[in-house]
XYZ file of C-alpha atoms in Angstrom:
478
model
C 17.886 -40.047 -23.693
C 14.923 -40.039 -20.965
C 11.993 -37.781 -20.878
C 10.992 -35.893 -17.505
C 9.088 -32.828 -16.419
C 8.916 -30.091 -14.383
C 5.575 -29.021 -12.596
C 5.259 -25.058 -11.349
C 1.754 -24.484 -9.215
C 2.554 -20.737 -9.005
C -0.225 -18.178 -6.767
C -2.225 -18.548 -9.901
C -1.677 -21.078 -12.486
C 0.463 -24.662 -12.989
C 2.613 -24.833 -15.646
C 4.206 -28.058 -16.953
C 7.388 -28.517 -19.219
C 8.692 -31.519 -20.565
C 12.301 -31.820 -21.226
C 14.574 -33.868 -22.682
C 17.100 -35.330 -19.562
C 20.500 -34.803 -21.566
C 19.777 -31.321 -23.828
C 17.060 -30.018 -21.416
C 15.506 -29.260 -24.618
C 11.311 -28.606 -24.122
C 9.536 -31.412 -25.909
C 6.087 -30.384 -24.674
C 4.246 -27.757 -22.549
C 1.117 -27.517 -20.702
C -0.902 -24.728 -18.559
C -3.812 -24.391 -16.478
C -5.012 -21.113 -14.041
C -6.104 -22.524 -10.749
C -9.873 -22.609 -10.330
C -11.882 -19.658 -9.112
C -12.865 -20.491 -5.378
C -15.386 -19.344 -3.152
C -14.184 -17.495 -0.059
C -11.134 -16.220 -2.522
C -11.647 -12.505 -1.129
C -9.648 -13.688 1.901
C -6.428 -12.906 1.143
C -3.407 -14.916 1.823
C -5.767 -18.020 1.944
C -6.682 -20.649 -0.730
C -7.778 -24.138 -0.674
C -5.043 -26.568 -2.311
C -7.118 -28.893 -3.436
C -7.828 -26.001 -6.383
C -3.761 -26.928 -6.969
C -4.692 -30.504 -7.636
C -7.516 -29.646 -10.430
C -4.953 -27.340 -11.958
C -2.614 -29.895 -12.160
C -4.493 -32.587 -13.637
C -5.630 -30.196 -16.458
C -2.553 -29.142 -17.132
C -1.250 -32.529 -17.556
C -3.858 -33.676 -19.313
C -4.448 -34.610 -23.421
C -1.190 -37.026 -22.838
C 1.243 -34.570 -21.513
C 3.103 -36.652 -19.301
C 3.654 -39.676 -21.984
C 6.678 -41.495 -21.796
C 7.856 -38.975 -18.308
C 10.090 -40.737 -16.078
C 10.396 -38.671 -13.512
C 8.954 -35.694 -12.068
C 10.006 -32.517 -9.708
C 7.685 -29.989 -8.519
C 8.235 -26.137 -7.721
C 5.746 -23.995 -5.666
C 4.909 -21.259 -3.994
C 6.262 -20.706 -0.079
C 3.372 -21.163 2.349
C 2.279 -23.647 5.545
C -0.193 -26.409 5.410
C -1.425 -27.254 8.788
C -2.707 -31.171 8.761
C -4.497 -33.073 11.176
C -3.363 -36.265 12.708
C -5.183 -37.955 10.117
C -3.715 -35.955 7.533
C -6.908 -33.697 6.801
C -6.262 -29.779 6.303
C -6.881 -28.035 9.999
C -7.963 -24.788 7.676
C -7.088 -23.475 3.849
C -3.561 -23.219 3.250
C -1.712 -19.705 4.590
C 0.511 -18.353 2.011
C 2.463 -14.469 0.957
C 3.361 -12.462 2.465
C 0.728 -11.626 4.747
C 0.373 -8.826 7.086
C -2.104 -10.246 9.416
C 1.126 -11.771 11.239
C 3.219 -8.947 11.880
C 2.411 -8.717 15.748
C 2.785 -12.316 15.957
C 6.246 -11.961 14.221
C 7.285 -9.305 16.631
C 6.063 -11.372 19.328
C 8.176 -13.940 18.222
C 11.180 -12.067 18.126
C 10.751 -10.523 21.557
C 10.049 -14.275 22.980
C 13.635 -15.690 21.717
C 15.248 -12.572 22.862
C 15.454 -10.470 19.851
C 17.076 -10.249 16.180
C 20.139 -11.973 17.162
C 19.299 -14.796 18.593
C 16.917 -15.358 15.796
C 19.819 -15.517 13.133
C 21.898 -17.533 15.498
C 19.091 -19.790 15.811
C 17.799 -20.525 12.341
C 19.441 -17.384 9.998
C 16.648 -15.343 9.865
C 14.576 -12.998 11.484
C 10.621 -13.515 11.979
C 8.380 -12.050 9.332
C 4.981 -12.579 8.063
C 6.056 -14.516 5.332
C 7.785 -17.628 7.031
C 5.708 -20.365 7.875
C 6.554 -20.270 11.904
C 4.605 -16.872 12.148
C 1.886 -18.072 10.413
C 1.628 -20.825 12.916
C 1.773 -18.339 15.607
C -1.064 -15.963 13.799
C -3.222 -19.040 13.930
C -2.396 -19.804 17.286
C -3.295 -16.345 18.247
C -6.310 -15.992 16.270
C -7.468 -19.661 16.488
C -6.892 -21.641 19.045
C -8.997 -24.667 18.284
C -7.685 -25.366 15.098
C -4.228 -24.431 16.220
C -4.352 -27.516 19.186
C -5.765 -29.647 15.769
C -2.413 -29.181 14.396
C -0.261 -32.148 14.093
C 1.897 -31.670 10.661
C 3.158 -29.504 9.149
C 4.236 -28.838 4.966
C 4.948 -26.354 2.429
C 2.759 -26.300 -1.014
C 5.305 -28.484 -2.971
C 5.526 -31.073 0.185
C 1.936 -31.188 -0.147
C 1.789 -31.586 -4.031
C 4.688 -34.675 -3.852
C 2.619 -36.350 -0.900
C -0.716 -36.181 -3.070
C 1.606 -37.273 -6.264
C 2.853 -40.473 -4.222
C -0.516 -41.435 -2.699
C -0.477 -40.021 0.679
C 2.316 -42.098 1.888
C 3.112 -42.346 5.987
C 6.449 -40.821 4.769
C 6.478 -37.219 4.362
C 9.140 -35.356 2.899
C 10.855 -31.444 1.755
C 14.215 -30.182 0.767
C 16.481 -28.368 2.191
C 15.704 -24.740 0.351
C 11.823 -24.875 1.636
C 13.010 -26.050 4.873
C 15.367 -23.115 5.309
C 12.517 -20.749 4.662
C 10.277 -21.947 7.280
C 12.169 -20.194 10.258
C 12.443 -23.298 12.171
C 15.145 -25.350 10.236
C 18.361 -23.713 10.322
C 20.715 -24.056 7.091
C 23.976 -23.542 8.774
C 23.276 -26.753 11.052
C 21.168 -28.565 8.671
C 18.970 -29.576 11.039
C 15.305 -28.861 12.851
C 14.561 -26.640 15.506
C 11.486 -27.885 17.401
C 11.375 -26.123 20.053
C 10.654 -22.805 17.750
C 7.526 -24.922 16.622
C 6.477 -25.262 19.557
C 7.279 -21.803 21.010
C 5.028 -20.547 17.721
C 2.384 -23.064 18.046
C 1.881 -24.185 21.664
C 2.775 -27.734 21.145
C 5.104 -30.178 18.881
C 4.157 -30.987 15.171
C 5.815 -33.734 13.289
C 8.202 -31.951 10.245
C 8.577 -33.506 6.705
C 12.050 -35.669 6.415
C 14.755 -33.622 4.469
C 16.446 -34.901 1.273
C 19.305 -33.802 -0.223
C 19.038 -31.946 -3.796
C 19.633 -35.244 -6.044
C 17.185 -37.467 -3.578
C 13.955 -38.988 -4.720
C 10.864 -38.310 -2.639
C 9.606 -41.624 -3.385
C 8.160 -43.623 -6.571
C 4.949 -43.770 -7.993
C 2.878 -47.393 -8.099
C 3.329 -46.639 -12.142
C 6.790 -46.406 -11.433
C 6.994 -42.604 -11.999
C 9.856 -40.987 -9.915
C 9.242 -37.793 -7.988
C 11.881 -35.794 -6.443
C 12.688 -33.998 -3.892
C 10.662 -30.558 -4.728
C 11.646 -27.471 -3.927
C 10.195 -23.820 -3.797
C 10.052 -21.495 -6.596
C 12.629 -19.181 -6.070
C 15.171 -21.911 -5.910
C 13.861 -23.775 -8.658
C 14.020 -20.536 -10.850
C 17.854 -20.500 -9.928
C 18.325 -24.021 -10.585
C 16.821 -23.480 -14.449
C 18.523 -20.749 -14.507
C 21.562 -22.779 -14.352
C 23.612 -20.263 -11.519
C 26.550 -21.089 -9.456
C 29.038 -19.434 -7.466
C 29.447 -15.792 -8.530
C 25.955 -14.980 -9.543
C 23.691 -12.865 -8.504
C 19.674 -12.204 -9.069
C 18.144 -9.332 -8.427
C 14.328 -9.760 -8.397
C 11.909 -6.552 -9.484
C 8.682 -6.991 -8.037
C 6.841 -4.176 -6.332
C 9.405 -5.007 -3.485
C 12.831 -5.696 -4.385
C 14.796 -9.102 -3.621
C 18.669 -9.583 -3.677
C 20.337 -13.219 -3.762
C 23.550 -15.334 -4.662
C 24.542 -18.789 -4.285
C 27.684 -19.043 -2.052
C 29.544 -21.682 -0.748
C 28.385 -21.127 2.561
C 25.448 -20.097 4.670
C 25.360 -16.746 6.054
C 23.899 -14.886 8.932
C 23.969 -11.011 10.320
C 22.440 -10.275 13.425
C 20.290 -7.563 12.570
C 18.511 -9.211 10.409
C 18.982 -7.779 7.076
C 20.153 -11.215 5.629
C 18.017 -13.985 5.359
C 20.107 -17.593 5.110
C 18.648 -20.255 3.070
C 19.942 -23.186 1.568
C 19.135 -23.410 -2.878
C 18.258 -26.641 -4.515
C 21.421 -27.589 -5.859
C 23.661 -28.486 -2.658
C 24.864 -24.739 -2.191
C 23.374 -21.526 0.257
C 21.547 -19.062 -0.898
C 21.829 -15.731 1.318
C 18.944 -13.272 0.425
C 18.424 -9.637 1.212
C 14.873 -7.773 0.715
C 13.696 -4.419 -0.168
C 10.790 -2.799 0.995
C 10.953 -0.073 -2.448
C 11.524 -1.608 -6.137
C 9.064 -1.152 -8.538
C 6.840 0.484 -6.674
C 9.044 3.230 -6.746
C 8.779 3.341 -10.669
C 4.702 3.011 -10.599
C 4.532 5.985 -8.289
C 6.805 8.214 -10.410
C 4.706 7.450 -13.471
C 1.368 7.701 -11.827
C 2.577 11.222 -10.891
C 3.943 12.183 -14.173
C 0.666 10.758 -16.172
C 2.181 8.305 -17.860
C 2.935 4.534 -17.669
C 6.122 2.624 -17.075
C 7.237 2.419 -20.399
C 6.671 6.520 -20.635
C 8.899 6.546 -17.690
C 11.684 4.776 -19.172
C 11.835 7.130 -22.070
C 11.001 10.164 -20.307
C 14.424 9.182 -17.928
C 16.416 8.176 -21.698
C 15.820 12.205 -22.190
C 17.775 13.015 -19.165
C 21.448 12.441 -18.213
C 22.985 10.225 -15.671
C 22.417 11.712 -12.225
C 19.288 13.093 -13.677
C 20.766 16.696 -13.348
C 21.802 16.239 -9.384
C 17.919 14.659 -8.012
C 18.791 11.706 -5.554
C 15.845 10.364 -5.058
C 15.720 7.927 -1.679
C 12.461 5.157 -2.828
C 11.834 4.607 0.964
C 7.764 4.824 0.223
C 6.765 1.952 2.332
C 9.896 2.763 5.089
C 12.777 0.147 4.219
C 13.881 -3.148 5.452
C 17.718 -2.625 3.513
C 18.473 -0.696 5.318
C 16.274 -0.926 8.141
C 14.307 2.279 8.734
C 10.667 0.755 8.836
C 8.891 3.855 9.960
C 10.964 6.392 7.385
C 9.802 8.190 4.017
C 11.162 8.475 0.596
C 13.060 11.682 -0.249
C 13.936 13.673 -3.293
C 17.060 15.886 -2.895
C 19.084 18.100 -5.002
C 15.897 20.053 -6.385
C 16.732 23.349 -8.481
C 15.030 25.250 -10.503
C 16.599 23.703 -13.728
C 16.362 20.282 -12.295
C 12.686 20.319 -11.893
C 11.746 18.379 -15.125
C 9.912 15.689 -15.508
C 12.736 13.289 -17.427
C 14.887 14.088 -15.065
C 12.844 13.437 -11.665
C 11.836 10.176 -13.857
C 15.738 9.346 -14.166
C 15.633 9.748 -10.343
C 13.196 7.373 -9.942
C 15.064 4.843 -11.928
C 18.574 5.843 -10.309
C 16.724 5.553 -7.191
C 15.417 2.411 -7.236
C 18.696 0.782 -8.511
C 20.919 2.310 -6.151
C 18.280 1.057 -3.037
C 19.447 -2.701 -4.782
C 22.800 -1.768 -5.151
C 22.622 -1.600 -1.121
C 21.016 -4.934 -0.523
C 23.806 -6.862 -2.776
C 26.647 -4.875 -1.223
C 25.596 -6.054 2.255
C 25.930 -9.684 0.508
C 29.586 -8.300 -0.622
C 30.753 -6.964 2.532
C 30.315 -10.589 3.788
C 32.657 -11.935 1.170
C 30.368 -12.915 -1.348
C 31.672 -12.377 -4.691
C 29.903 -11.235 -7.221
C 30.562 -11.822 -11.307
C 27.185 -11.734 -12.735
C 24.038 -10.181 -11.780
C 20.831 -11.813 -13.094
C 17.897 -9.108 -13.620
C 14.276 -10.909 -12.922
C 10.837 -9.209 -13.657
C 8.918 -7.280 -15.880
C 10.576 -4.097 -14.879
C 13.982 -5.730 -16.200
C 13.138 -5.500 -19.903
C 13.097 -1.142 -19.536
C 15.650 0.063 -21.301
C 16.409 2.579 -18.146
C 16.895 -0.430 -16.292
C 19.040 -1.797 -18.689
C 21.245 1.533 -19.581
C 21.804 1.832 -15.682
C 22.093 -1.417 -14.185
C 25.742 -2.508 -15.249
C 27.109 0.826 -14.511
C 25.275 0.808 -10.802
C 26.028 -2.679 -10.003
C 29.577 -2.239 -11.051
C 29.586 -5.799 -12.898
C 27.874 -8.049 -15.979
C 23.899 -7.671 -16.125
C 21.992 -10.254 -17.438
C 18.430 -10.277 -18.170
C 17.410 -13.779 -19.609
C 14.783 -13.913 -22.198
C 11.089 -14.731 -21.172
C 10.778 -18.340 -19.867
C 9.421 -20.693 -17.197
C 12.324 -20.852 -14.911
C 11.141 -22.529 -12.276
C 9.065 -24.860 -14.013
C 12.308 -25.788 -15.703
C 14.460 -25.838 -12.435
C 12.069 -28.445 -11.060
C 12.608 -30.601 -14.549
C 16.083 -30.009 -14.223
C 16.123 -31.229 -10.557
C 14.054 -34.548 -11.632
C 16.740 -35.476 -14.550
C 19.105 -34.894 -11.680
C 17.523 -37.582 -9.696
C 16.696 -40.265 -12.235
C 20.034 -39.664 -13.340
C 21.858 -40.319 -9.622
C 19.025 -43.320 -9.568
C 20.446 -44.785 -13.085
C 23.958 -43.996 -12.396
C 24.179 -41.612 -15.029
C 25.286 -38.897 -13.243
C 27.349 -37.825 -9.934
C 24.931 -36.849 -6.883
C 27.025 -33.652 -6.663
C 26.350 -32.471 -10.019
C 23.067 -32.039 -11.751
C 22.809 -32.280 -15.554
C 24.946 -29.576 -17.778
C 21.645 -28.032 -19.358
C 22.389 -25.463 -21.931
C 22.154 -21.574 -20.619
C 18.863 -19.845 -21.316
C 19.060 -17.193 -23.681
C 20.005 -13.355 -22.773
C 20.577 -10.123 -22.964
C 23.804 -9.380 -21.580
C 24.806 -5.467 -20.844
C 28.312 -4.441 -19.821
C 29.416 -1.245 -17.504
C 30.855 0.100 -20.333
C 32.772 3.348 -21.156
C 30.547 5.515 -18.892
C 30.979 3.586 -15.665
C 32.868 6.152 -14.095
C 29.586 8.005 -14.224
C 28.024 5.650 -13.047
C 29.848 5.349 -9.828
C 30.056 9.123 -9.545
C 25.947 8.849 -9.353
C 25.983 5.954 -6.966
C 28.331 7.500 -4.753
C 26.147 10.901 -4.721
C 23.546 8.412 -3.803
C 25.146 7.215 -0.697
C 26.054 10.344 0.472
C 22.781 11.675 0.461
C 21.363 8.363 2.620
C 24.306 8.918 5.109
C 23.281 12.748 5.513
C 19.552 11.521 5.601
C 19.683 8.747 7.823
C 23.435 8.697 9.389
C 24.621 5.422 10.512
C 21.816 3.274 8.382
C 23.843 0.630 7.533
């Protein structure tokens, strides 16, 4: 038995778990919120150093006795250093909208969508770090010709873990999200740097999922790292076949597959996960945002609109509601409107508008995973993530929508435990213990799982209504 721990530093909080290395059992938890900063009403901005406080409280009172290794999750984001390592300005992270004209300048300069996704598997947006770059460059020059490395938040975190070494270091699954590392080559593309910044920046080293980043002088192991959406799948424990579907105010759609995958308009985003596979990912503009407006209209909150849409039947007495409130990036009609259809005079109740909503916003995810389908990705399981997962709505429509096994695992700290999984992985493959192709058979988290069940026919009947009212809408979306 070993002992080893997982480190999340989340948008607002660390969390720490430590886990037994052959049960993945949690021996011992610890938490701290990030420190209040000054300047903190500039969004999309923070200083990291606020990380490093967080951390140390939440590893203090002894938490880390007896650890043997460590692996860290964060949030996505760019860290622009110096040539003596020093931050050029506070770290850029989210999904910020300040970049979108550098992103569409970006695309334009390459030559458009496709020769984005040939290039690296995804498409510019304000997210990645390469359009940050850009945004600075645009918006500050000075620091921008300052720039001479570049990291993610968990690149940073290791490198301040292992004592500023000269060596600097990421994994593959942050690398793939930067938009200038491509994970279908497996490999840099510099020239995109410099096309975004002006000049050349040196780029952390890549390890593999079972490699160590380095050792502490205690003798404390860190690995690789990795972001926090992969490190959520990783503690998750998913392979081939599986799905997650992620309900945040936008939606997200994702599945590990054997291989990476690209489509030239953009819709799918290729990146590699944390455990040696690819991780193809397709957004939403519309998820629960589309359940927050319905309940704001109808005076009530999201738990009201759950049972309000329980009252009604499904196909919520022929409303199709299209959740296209912010315009839509699956599929892509940016400058579009949501619409509700099929109004009649006996329709126009409030359970049933709020089964709709519900119908709505499922179906809109139903279109992101079968664009993952239609490229041969298979799907046996799909993993529901978020608040809005627990609803029973959700839950009595999901399986019959998706056409396959929901899931929606109980409450826990996924990614916190993805990154402890990932450092047992590596002490192991350091010890011998275990293959460098297979991390450690941790027990599954516990579920709720919800079958299609006897009224899937339904089911289909209101998903196909659904499609035929977005065709009539907006012929040719997809």
């Amino acid at each position: 038995m070993g002992i080893v721990a997982g480190l999340d530093s989340s948008s607002t909080f660390t969390r720490i778990v430590v886990c037994d290395t052959d049960t993945g059992a949690v021996l011992r938890q610890g938490y701290a919120p990030h420190p209040q900063q000054a300047g903190e009403a500039v969004p999309h901005e923070t200083d990291p150093q606020a990380w490093l406080l967080s951390l140390g409280e939440a590893a203090g009172g002894g938490l880390l006795e007896g650890v043997q290794a460590i692996g860290v999750s964060a949030r996505r984001g760019l860290l622009a250093l110096d040539a003596q390592g020093g931050l050029v300005g506070p770290a850029l992270v989210g999904n910020d909208r300040r970049g979108q004209v550098a992103a569409a300048d970006l695309v334009e300069a390459l030559g458009g969508k496709a020769a984005w996704t040939a290039a690296v598997g995804s498409v510019p947006h304000p997210a990645q770090p390469i359009v940050k770059l850009a945004w600075l460059a645009r918006t500050d020059p000075e620091a921008a010709r300052r720039v001479a490395v570049l990291m993610s938040p968990h690149d940073w975190l290791v490198w301040q873990l292992l004592g500023r070494p000269a060596r600097r270091t990421t994994d593959r699954a942050d690398a793939s999200g930067t938009g200038y590392w491509s994970a279908a080559t497996g490999s840099y593309r510099p020239d995109l740097v410099e096309l975004a910044l002006g000049h050349q920046a040196l780029l952390p080293e890549v390890l593999g999922p079972c490699d160590a980043a380095g050792m502490t002088p205690e003798g404390l192991l860190i690995s690789a790292g990795t972001g926090e959406t992969t490190a959520a799948v990783l503690g998750l424990g998913l392979g081939p076949g599986d799905a997650v579907v992620s309900l945040g105010a936008t939606g997200s759609v994702m599945a590990v597959h054997h291989e990476a995958l690209a489509e030239p308009g953009g819709l799918i985003t290729s990146l590699a996960d944390a455990g040696g596979m690819h991780l193809p990912v397709v957004n939403t503009s519309n998820a629960v945002r589309t359940l927050r407006g319905t309940a704001d209209m109808l005076g009530t909150d999201l738990e009201g609109l759950s049972a309000l849409a329980l009252k009604s039947t499904p196909g919520a007495h022929g409303l199709v509601l299209l959740p296209y409130l912010e315009g839509e990036r699956t599929p892509n009609l940016p400058h579009t409107a949501g619409t509700l259809s099929g109004l009649r005079r006996d329709s126009m109740k409030p359970e049933h508008l709020a089964r709709a909503a519900f119908e709505g916003m499922l179906c809109g995810l139903v279109d992101a995973l079968d664009v993952l389908r239609h490229r041969g990705v298979g799907i046996r399981r799909v993993f529901l993530l978020g608040a809005a997962a627990e609803l029973p709505a959700v839950q009595a429509a999901a399986p019959g929508l998706f056409g396959t096994q929901v899931v929606v695992p109980a409450p826990a700290d996924y990614a916190a435990l993805g990154a402890a999984r990932q450092a047992a992985w590596a002490l192991g493959v350091r010890q011998g213990t275990l293959a460098p192709h297979t991390p450690p058979l941790w027990p599954a988290p516990a579920a709720q799982v919800f079958e299609p069940g006897e009224e899937f026919a339904a089911w289909q009947a209101v998903r196909h209504q659904y499609v035929a009212t977005r065709e009539q809408l907006h012929p040719g979306a997809f």
